[in-house]
JSON list of C-alpha atoms in Angstrom, two decimals:
[
{"chain": "A", "resi": 482, "resn": "UNK", "atom": "CA", "xyz": [34.77, 8.05, 12.47]},
{"chain": "A", "resi": 483, "resn": "UNK", "atom": "CA", "xyz": [36.40, 6.03, 9.68]},
{"chain": "A", "resi": 484, "resn": "UNK", "atom": "CA", "xyz": [39.11, 4.93, 12.11]},
{"chain": "A", "resi": 485, "resn": "UNK", "atom": "CA", "xyz": [36.43, 3.22, 14.25]},
{"chain": "A", "resi": 486, "resn": "UNK", "atom": "CA", "xyz": [36.00, 0.46, 11.66]},
{"chain": "A", "resi": 487, "resn": "UNK", "atom": "CA", "xyz": [38.28, -2.46, 10.94]},
{"chain": "A", "resi": 488, "resn": "UNK", "atom": "CA", "xyz": [39.28, -3.35, 7.42]},
{"chain": "A", "resi": 489, "resn": "UNK", "atom": "CA", "xyz": [40.13, -6.77, 6.08]},
{"chain": "A", "resi": 490, "resn": "UNK", "atom": "CA", "xyz": [41.33, -7.90, 2.69]},
{"chain": "A", "resi": 491, "resn": "UNK", "atom": "CA", "xyz": [40.00, -11.14, 1.27]},
{"chain": "A", "resi": 492, "resn": "UNK", "atom": "CA", "xyz": [40.78, -12.37, -2.22]},
{"chain": "A", "resi": 493, "resn": "UNK", "atom": "CA", "xyz": [42.23, -8.96, -3.05]},
{"chain": "A", "resi": 494, "resn": "UNK", "atom": "CA", "xyz": [39.05, -7.11, -2.07]},
{"chain": "A", "resi": 495, "resn": "UNK", "atom": "CA", "xyz": [38.89, -4.77, 0.94]},
{"chain": "A", "resi": 496, "resn": "UNK", "atom": "CA", "xyz": [35.97, -5.09, 3.33]},
{"chain": "A", "resi": 497, "resn": "UNK", "atom": "CA", "xyz": [35.01, -2.78, 6.18]},
{"chain": "A", "resi": 498, "resn": "UNK", "atom": "CA", "xyz": [33.73, -4.37, 9.38]},
{"chain": "A", "resi": 499, "resn": "UNK", "atom": "CA", "xyz": [31.07, -2.35, 11.16]},
{"chain": "A", "resi": 500, "resn": "UNK", "atom": "CA", "xyz": [29.10, -3.03, 14.34]},
{"chain": "A", "resi": 501, "resn": "UNK", "atom": "CA", "xyz": [25.77, -4.73, 13.70]},
{"chain": "A", "resi": 502, "resn": "UNK", "atom": "CA", "xyz": [23.74, -1.76, 14.99]},
{"chain": "A", "resi": 503, "resn": "UNK", "atom": "CA", "xyz": [25.54, 0.53, 12.52]},
{"chain": "A", "resi": 504, "resn": "UNK", "atom": "CA", "xyz": [24.87, -1.96, 9.71]},
{"chain": "A", "resi": 505, "resn": "UNK", "atom": "CA", "xyz": [21.15, -2.10, 10.62]},
{"chain": "A", "resi": 506, "resn": "UNK", "atom": "CA", "xyz": [20.96, 1.69, 10.67]},
{"chain": "A", "resi": 507, "resn": "UNK", "atom": "CA", "xyz": [22.63, 1.90, 7.25]},
{"chain": "A", "resi": 508, "resn": "UNK", "atom": "CA", "xyz": [20.30, -0.77, 5.87]},
{"chain": "A", "resi": 509, "resn": "UNK", "atom": "CA", "xyz": [17.23, 1.10, 7.14]},
{"chain": "A", "resi": 510, "resn": "UNK", "atom": "CA", "xyz": [18.53, 4.34, 5.63]},
{"chain": "A", "resi": 511, "resn": "UNK", "atom": "CA", "xyz": [19.10, 2.60, 2.29]},
{"chain": "A", "resi": 512, "resn": "UNK", "atom": "CA", "xyz": [15.54, 1.23, 2.33]},
{"chain": "A", "resi": 513, "resn": "UNK", "atom": "CA", "xyz": [14.16, 4.69, 3.12]},
{"chain": "A", "resi": 514, "resn": "UNK", "atom": "CA", "xyz": [16.17, 6.21, 0.28]},
{"chain": "A", "resi": 515, "resn": "UNK", "atom": "CA", "xyz": [14.88, 3.54, -2.12]},
{"chain": "A", "resi": 516, "resn": "UNK", "atom": "CA", "xyz": [11.30, 4.32, -1.02]},
{"chain": "A", "resi": 517, "resn": "UNK", "atom": "CA", "xyz": [11.84, 8.04, -1.54]},
{"chain": "A", "resi": 518, "resn": "UNK", "atom": "CA", "xyz": [13.31, 7.44, -4.99]},
{"chain": "A", "resi": 519, "resn": "UNK", "atom": "CA", "xyz": [10.39, 5.16, -5.96]},
{"chain": "A", "resi": 520, "resn": "UNK", "atom": "CA", "xyz": [7.94, 7.80, -4.74]},
{"chain": "A", "resi": 521, "resn": "UNK", "atom": "CA", "xyz": [9.69, 10.54, -6.71]},
{"chain": "A", "resi": 522, "resn": "UNK", "atom": "CA", "xyz": [9.76, 8.38, -9.85]},
{"chain": "A", "resi": 523, "resn": "UNK", "atom": "CA", "xyz": [6.05, 7.55, -9.55]},
{"chain": "A", "resi": 524, "resn": "UNK", "atom": "CA", "xyz": [5.16, 11.21, -9.04]},
{"chain": "A", "resi": 525, "resn": "UNK", "atom": "CA", "xyz": [7.35, 12.10, -12.03]},
{"chain": "A", "resi": 526, "resn": "UNK", "atom": "CA", "xyz": [5.35, 9.67, -14.18]},
{"chain": "A", "resi": 527, "resn": "UNK", "atom": "CA", "xyz": [2.13, 11.27, -12.97]},
{"chain": "A", "resi": 528, "resn": "UNK", "atom": "CA", "xyz": [1.07, 8.17, -11.03]},
{"chain": "A", "resi": 529, "resn": "UNK", "atom": "CA", "xyz": [-1.05, 8.45, -7.93]},
{"chain": "A", "resi": 530, "resn": "UNK", "atom": "CA", "xyz": [0.84, 7.62, -4.76]},
{"chain": "A", "resi": 531, "resn": "UNK", "atom": "CA", "xyz": [-0.86, 6.60, -1.55]},
{"chain": "A", "resi": 532, "resn": "UNK", "atom": "CA", "xyz": [0.03, 7.37, 2.06]},
{"chain": "A", "resi": 533, "resn": "UNK", "atom": "CA", "xyz": [1.71, 4.66, 4.10]},
{"chain": "A", "resi": 534, "resn": "UNK", "atom": "CA", "xyz": [-1.15, 4.71, 6.60]},
{"chain": "A", "resi": 535, "resn": "UNK", "atom": "CA", "xyz": [-3.59, 3.69, 3.87]},
{"chain": "A", "resi": 536, "resn": "UNK", "atom": "CA", "xyz": [-1.42, 0.70, 3.01]},
{"chain": "A", "resi": 537, "resn": "UNK", "atom": "CA", "xyz": [-1.27, -0.34, 6.64]},
{"chain": "A", "resi": 538, "resn": "UNK", "atom": "CA", "xyz": [-5.03, -0.02, 7.06]},
{"chain": "A", "resi": 539, "resn": "UNK", "atom": "CA", "xyz": [-5.69, -2.02, 3.88]},
{"chain": "A", "resi": 540, "resn": "UNK", "atom": "CA", "xyz": [-3.21, -4.71, 4.93]},
{"chain": "A", "resi": 541, "resn": "UNK", "atom": "CA", "xyz": [-4.75, -5.05, 8.39]},
{"chain": "A", "resi": 542, "resn": "UNK", "atom": "CA", "xyz": [-8.28, -5.26, 6.97]},
{"chain": "A", "resi": 543, "resn": "UNK", "atom": "CA", "xyz": [-7.24, -7.85, 4.39]},
{"chain": "A", "resi": 544, "resn": "UNK", "atom": "CA", "xyz": [-5.49, -9.90, 7.09]},
{"chain": "A", "resi": 545, "resn": "UNK", "atom": "CA", "xyz": [-8.67, -9.76, 9.21]},
{"chain": "A", "resi": 546, "resn": "UNK", "atom": "CA", "xyz": [-10.79, -10.85, 6.23]},
{"chain": "A", "resi": 547, "resn": "UNK", "atom": "CA", "xyz": [-12.67, -7.55, 6.11]},
{"chain": "A", "resi": 548, "resn": "UNK", "atom": "CA", "xyz": [-13.87, -5.75, 3.00]},
{"chain": "A", "resi": 549, "resn": "UNK", "atom": "CA", "xyz": [-11.46, -3.18, 1.59]},
{"chain": "A", "resi": 550, "resn": "UNK", "atom": "CA", "xyz": [-14.27, -1.17, -0.01]},
{"chain": "A", "resi": 551, "resn": "UNK", "atom": "CA", "xyz": [-15.07, 1.09, 2.97]},
{"chain": "A", "resi": 552, "resn": "UNK", "atom": "CA", "xyz": [-11.40, 1.97, 3.42]},
{"chain": "A", "resi": 553, "resn": "UNK", "atom": "CA", "xyz": [-11.06, 3.04, -0.20]},
{"chain": "A", "resi": 554, "resn": "UNK", "atom": "CA", "xyz": [-14.42, 4.82, -0.09]},
{"chain": "A", "resi": 555, "resn": "UNK", "atom": "CA", "xyz": [-13.43, 6.86, 2.96]},
{"chain": "A", "resi": 556, "resn": "UNK", "atom": "CA", "xyz": [-10.01, 7.57, 1.48]},
{"chain": "A", "resi": 557, "resn": "UNK", "atom": "CA", "xyz": [-11.74, 9.02, -1.58]},
{"chain": "A", "resi": 558, "resn": "UNK", "atom": "CA", "xyz": [-14.02, 11.07, 0.68]},
{"chain": "A", "resi": 559, "resn": "UNK", "atom": "CA", "xyz": [-17.24, 9.45, -0.49]},
{"chain": "A", "resi": 560, "resn": "UNK", "atom": "CA", "xyz": [-20.34, 8.51, 1.43]},
{"chain": "A", "resi": 561, "resn": "UNK", "atom": "CA", "xyz": [-21.96, 5.14, 0.83]},
{"chain": "A", "resi": 562, "resn": "UNK", "atom": "CA", "xyz": [-24.75, 6.90, -1.05]},
{"chain": "A", "resi": 563, "resn": "UNK", "atom": "CA", "xyz": [-22.30, 8.77, -3.28]},
{"chain": "A", "resi": 564, "resn": "UNK", "atom": "CA", "xyz": [-20.34, 5.60, -4.08]},
{"chain": "A", "resi": 565, "resn": "UNK", "atom": "CA", "xyz": [-23.54, 3.67, -4.74]},
{"chain": "A", "resi": 566, "resn": "UNK", "atom": "CA", "xyz": [-24.69, 6.35, -7.18]},
{"chain": "A", "resi": 567, "resn": "UNK", "atom": "CA", "xyz": [-21.29, 6.63, -8.88]},
{"chain": "A", "resi": 568, "resn": "UNK", "atom": "CA", "xyz": [-20.95, 2.87, -9.28]},
{"chain": "A", "resi": 569, "resn": "UNK", "atom": "CA", "xyz": [-24.55, 2.01, -10.11]},
{"chain": "A", "resi": 570, "resn": "UNK", "atom": "CA", "xyz": [-24.62, -0.50, -7.25]},
{"chain": "A", "resi": 571, "resn": "UNK", "atom": "CA", "xyz": [-27.54, -0.23, -4.85]},
{"chain": "A", "resi": 572, "resn": "UNK", "atom": "CA", "xyz": [-26.73, 1.29, -1.48]},
{"chain": "A", "resi": 573, "resn": "UNK", "atom": "CA", "xyz": [-28.12, -1.80, 0.29]},
{"chain": "A", "resi": 574, "resn": "UNK", "atom": "CA", "xyz": [-25.88, -4.13, -1.74]},
{"chain": "A", "resi": 575, "resn": "UNK", "atom": "CA", "xyz": [-22.88, -1.84, -1.21]},
{"chain": "A", "resi": 576, "resn": "UNK", "atom": "CA", "xyz": [-23.54, -1.91, 2.54]},
{"chain": "A", "resi": 577, "resn": "UNK", "atom": "CA", "xyz": [-23.60, -5.72, 2.50]},
{"chain": "A", "resi": 578, "resn": "UNK", "atom": "CA", "xyz": [-20.28, -5.77, 0.62]},
{"chain": "A", "resi": 579, "resn": "UNK", "atom": "CA", "xyz": [-18.70, -3.24, 2.98]},
{"chain": "A", "resi": 580, "resn": "UNK", "atom": "CA", "xyz": [-19.83, -5.19, 6.03]},
{"chain": "A", "resi": 581, "resn": "UNK", "atom": "CA", "xyz": [-18.56, -8.47, 4.53]},
{"chain": "A", "resi": 582, "resn": "UNK", "atom": "CA", "xyz": [-22.07, -9.94, 4.53]},
{"chain": "A", "resi": 583, "resn": "UNK", "atom": "CA", "xyz": [-21.70, -10.55, 0.77]},
{"chain": "A", "resi": 584, "resn": "UNK", "atom": "CA", "xyz": [-18.48, -10.82, -1.22]},
{"chain": "A", "resi": 585, "resn": "UNK", "atom": "CA", "xyz": [-19.86, -8.82, -4.13]},
{"chain": "A", "resi": 586, "resn": "UNK", "atom": "CA", "xyz": [-20.12, -10.04, -7.68]},
{"chain": "A", "resi": 587, "resn": "UNK", "atom": "CA", "xyz": [-17.24, -9.44, -10.06]},
{"chain": "A", "resi": 588, "resn": "UNK", "atom": "CA", "xyz": [-19.42, -6.98, -11.99]},
{"chain": "A", "resi": 589, "resn": "UNK", "atom": "CA", "xyz": [-20.33, -5.03, -8.85]},
{"chain": "A", "resi": 590, "resn": "UNK", "atom": "CA", "xyz": [-16.70, -4.91, -7.71]},
{"chain": "A", "resi": 591, "resn": "UNK", "atom": "CA", "xyz": [-15.61, -3.73, -11.18]},
{"chain": "A", "resi": 592, "resn": "UNK", "atom": "CA", "xyz": [-18.13, -0.90, -11.00]},
{"chain": "A", "resi": 593, "resn": "UNK", "atom": "CA", "xyz": [-17.06, 0.02, -7.48]},
{"chain": "A", "resi": 594, "resn": "UNK", "atom": "CA", "xyz": [-13.36, -0.04, -8.36]},
{"chain": "A", "resi": 595, "resn": "UNK", "atom": "CA", "xyz": [-14.00, 2.16, -11.40]},
{"chain": "A", "resi": 596, "resn": "UNK", "atom": "CA", "xyz": [-15.91, 4.67, -9.27]},
{"chain": "A", "resi": 597, "resn": "UNK", "atom": "CA", "xyz": [-13.07, 4.64, -6.72]},
{"chain": "A", "resi": 598, "resn": "UNK", "atom": "CA", "xyz": [-10.45, 5.08, -9.50]},
{"chain": "A", "resi": 599, "resn": "UNK", "atom": "CA", "xyz": [-8.52, 1.97, -8.48]},
{"chain": "A", "resi": 600, "resn": "UNK", "atom": "CA", "xyz": [-7.80, -1.40, -10.06]},
{"chain": "A", "resi": 601, "resn": "UNK", "atom": "CA", "xyz": [-10.17, -4.27, -9.34]},
{"chain": "A", "resi": 602, "resn": "UNK", "atom": "CA", "xyz": [-7.20, -6.09, -7.78]},
{"chain": "A", "resi": 603, "resn": "UNK", "atom": "CA", "xyz": [-7.06, -3.37, -5.12]},
{"chain": "A", "resi": 604, "resn": "UNK", "atom": "CA", "xyz": [-10.45, -4.54, -3.81]},
{"chain": "A", "resi": 605, "resn": "UNK", "atom": "CA", "xyz": [-9.90, -8.27, -3.99]},
{"chain": "A", "resi": 606, "resn": "UNK", "atom": "CA", "xyz": [-8.07, -9.92, -1.14]},
{"chain": "A", "resi": 607, "resn": "UNK", "atom": "CA", "xyz": [-5.52, -12.33, -2.53]}
]
């Protein structure tokens, strides 16, 4: 396979020319390897890691201007009632936040984020 690639020397340094599709494949593999290494390092530090699908769902909701609270709540396996009780926020107010009828006060969002075991920044769309 090595013979399939051309080599050039420029300023005393050897370069290998590869077809663009091969380059793209190698770049994607390198990105995947970096992701795997970052995951392994985070797990090694005892950090919580989240599935890719959760990130996609959060990103899509944020882009659509929707509340991120119900996504996190469902990810944690909580009902609205359970989250309301754990956070000390009324179920009615939580429902309004989840349905984007109210943005939620900073204090309410802090309580909700604490109950969900996430940072406040994870609930606030930037």
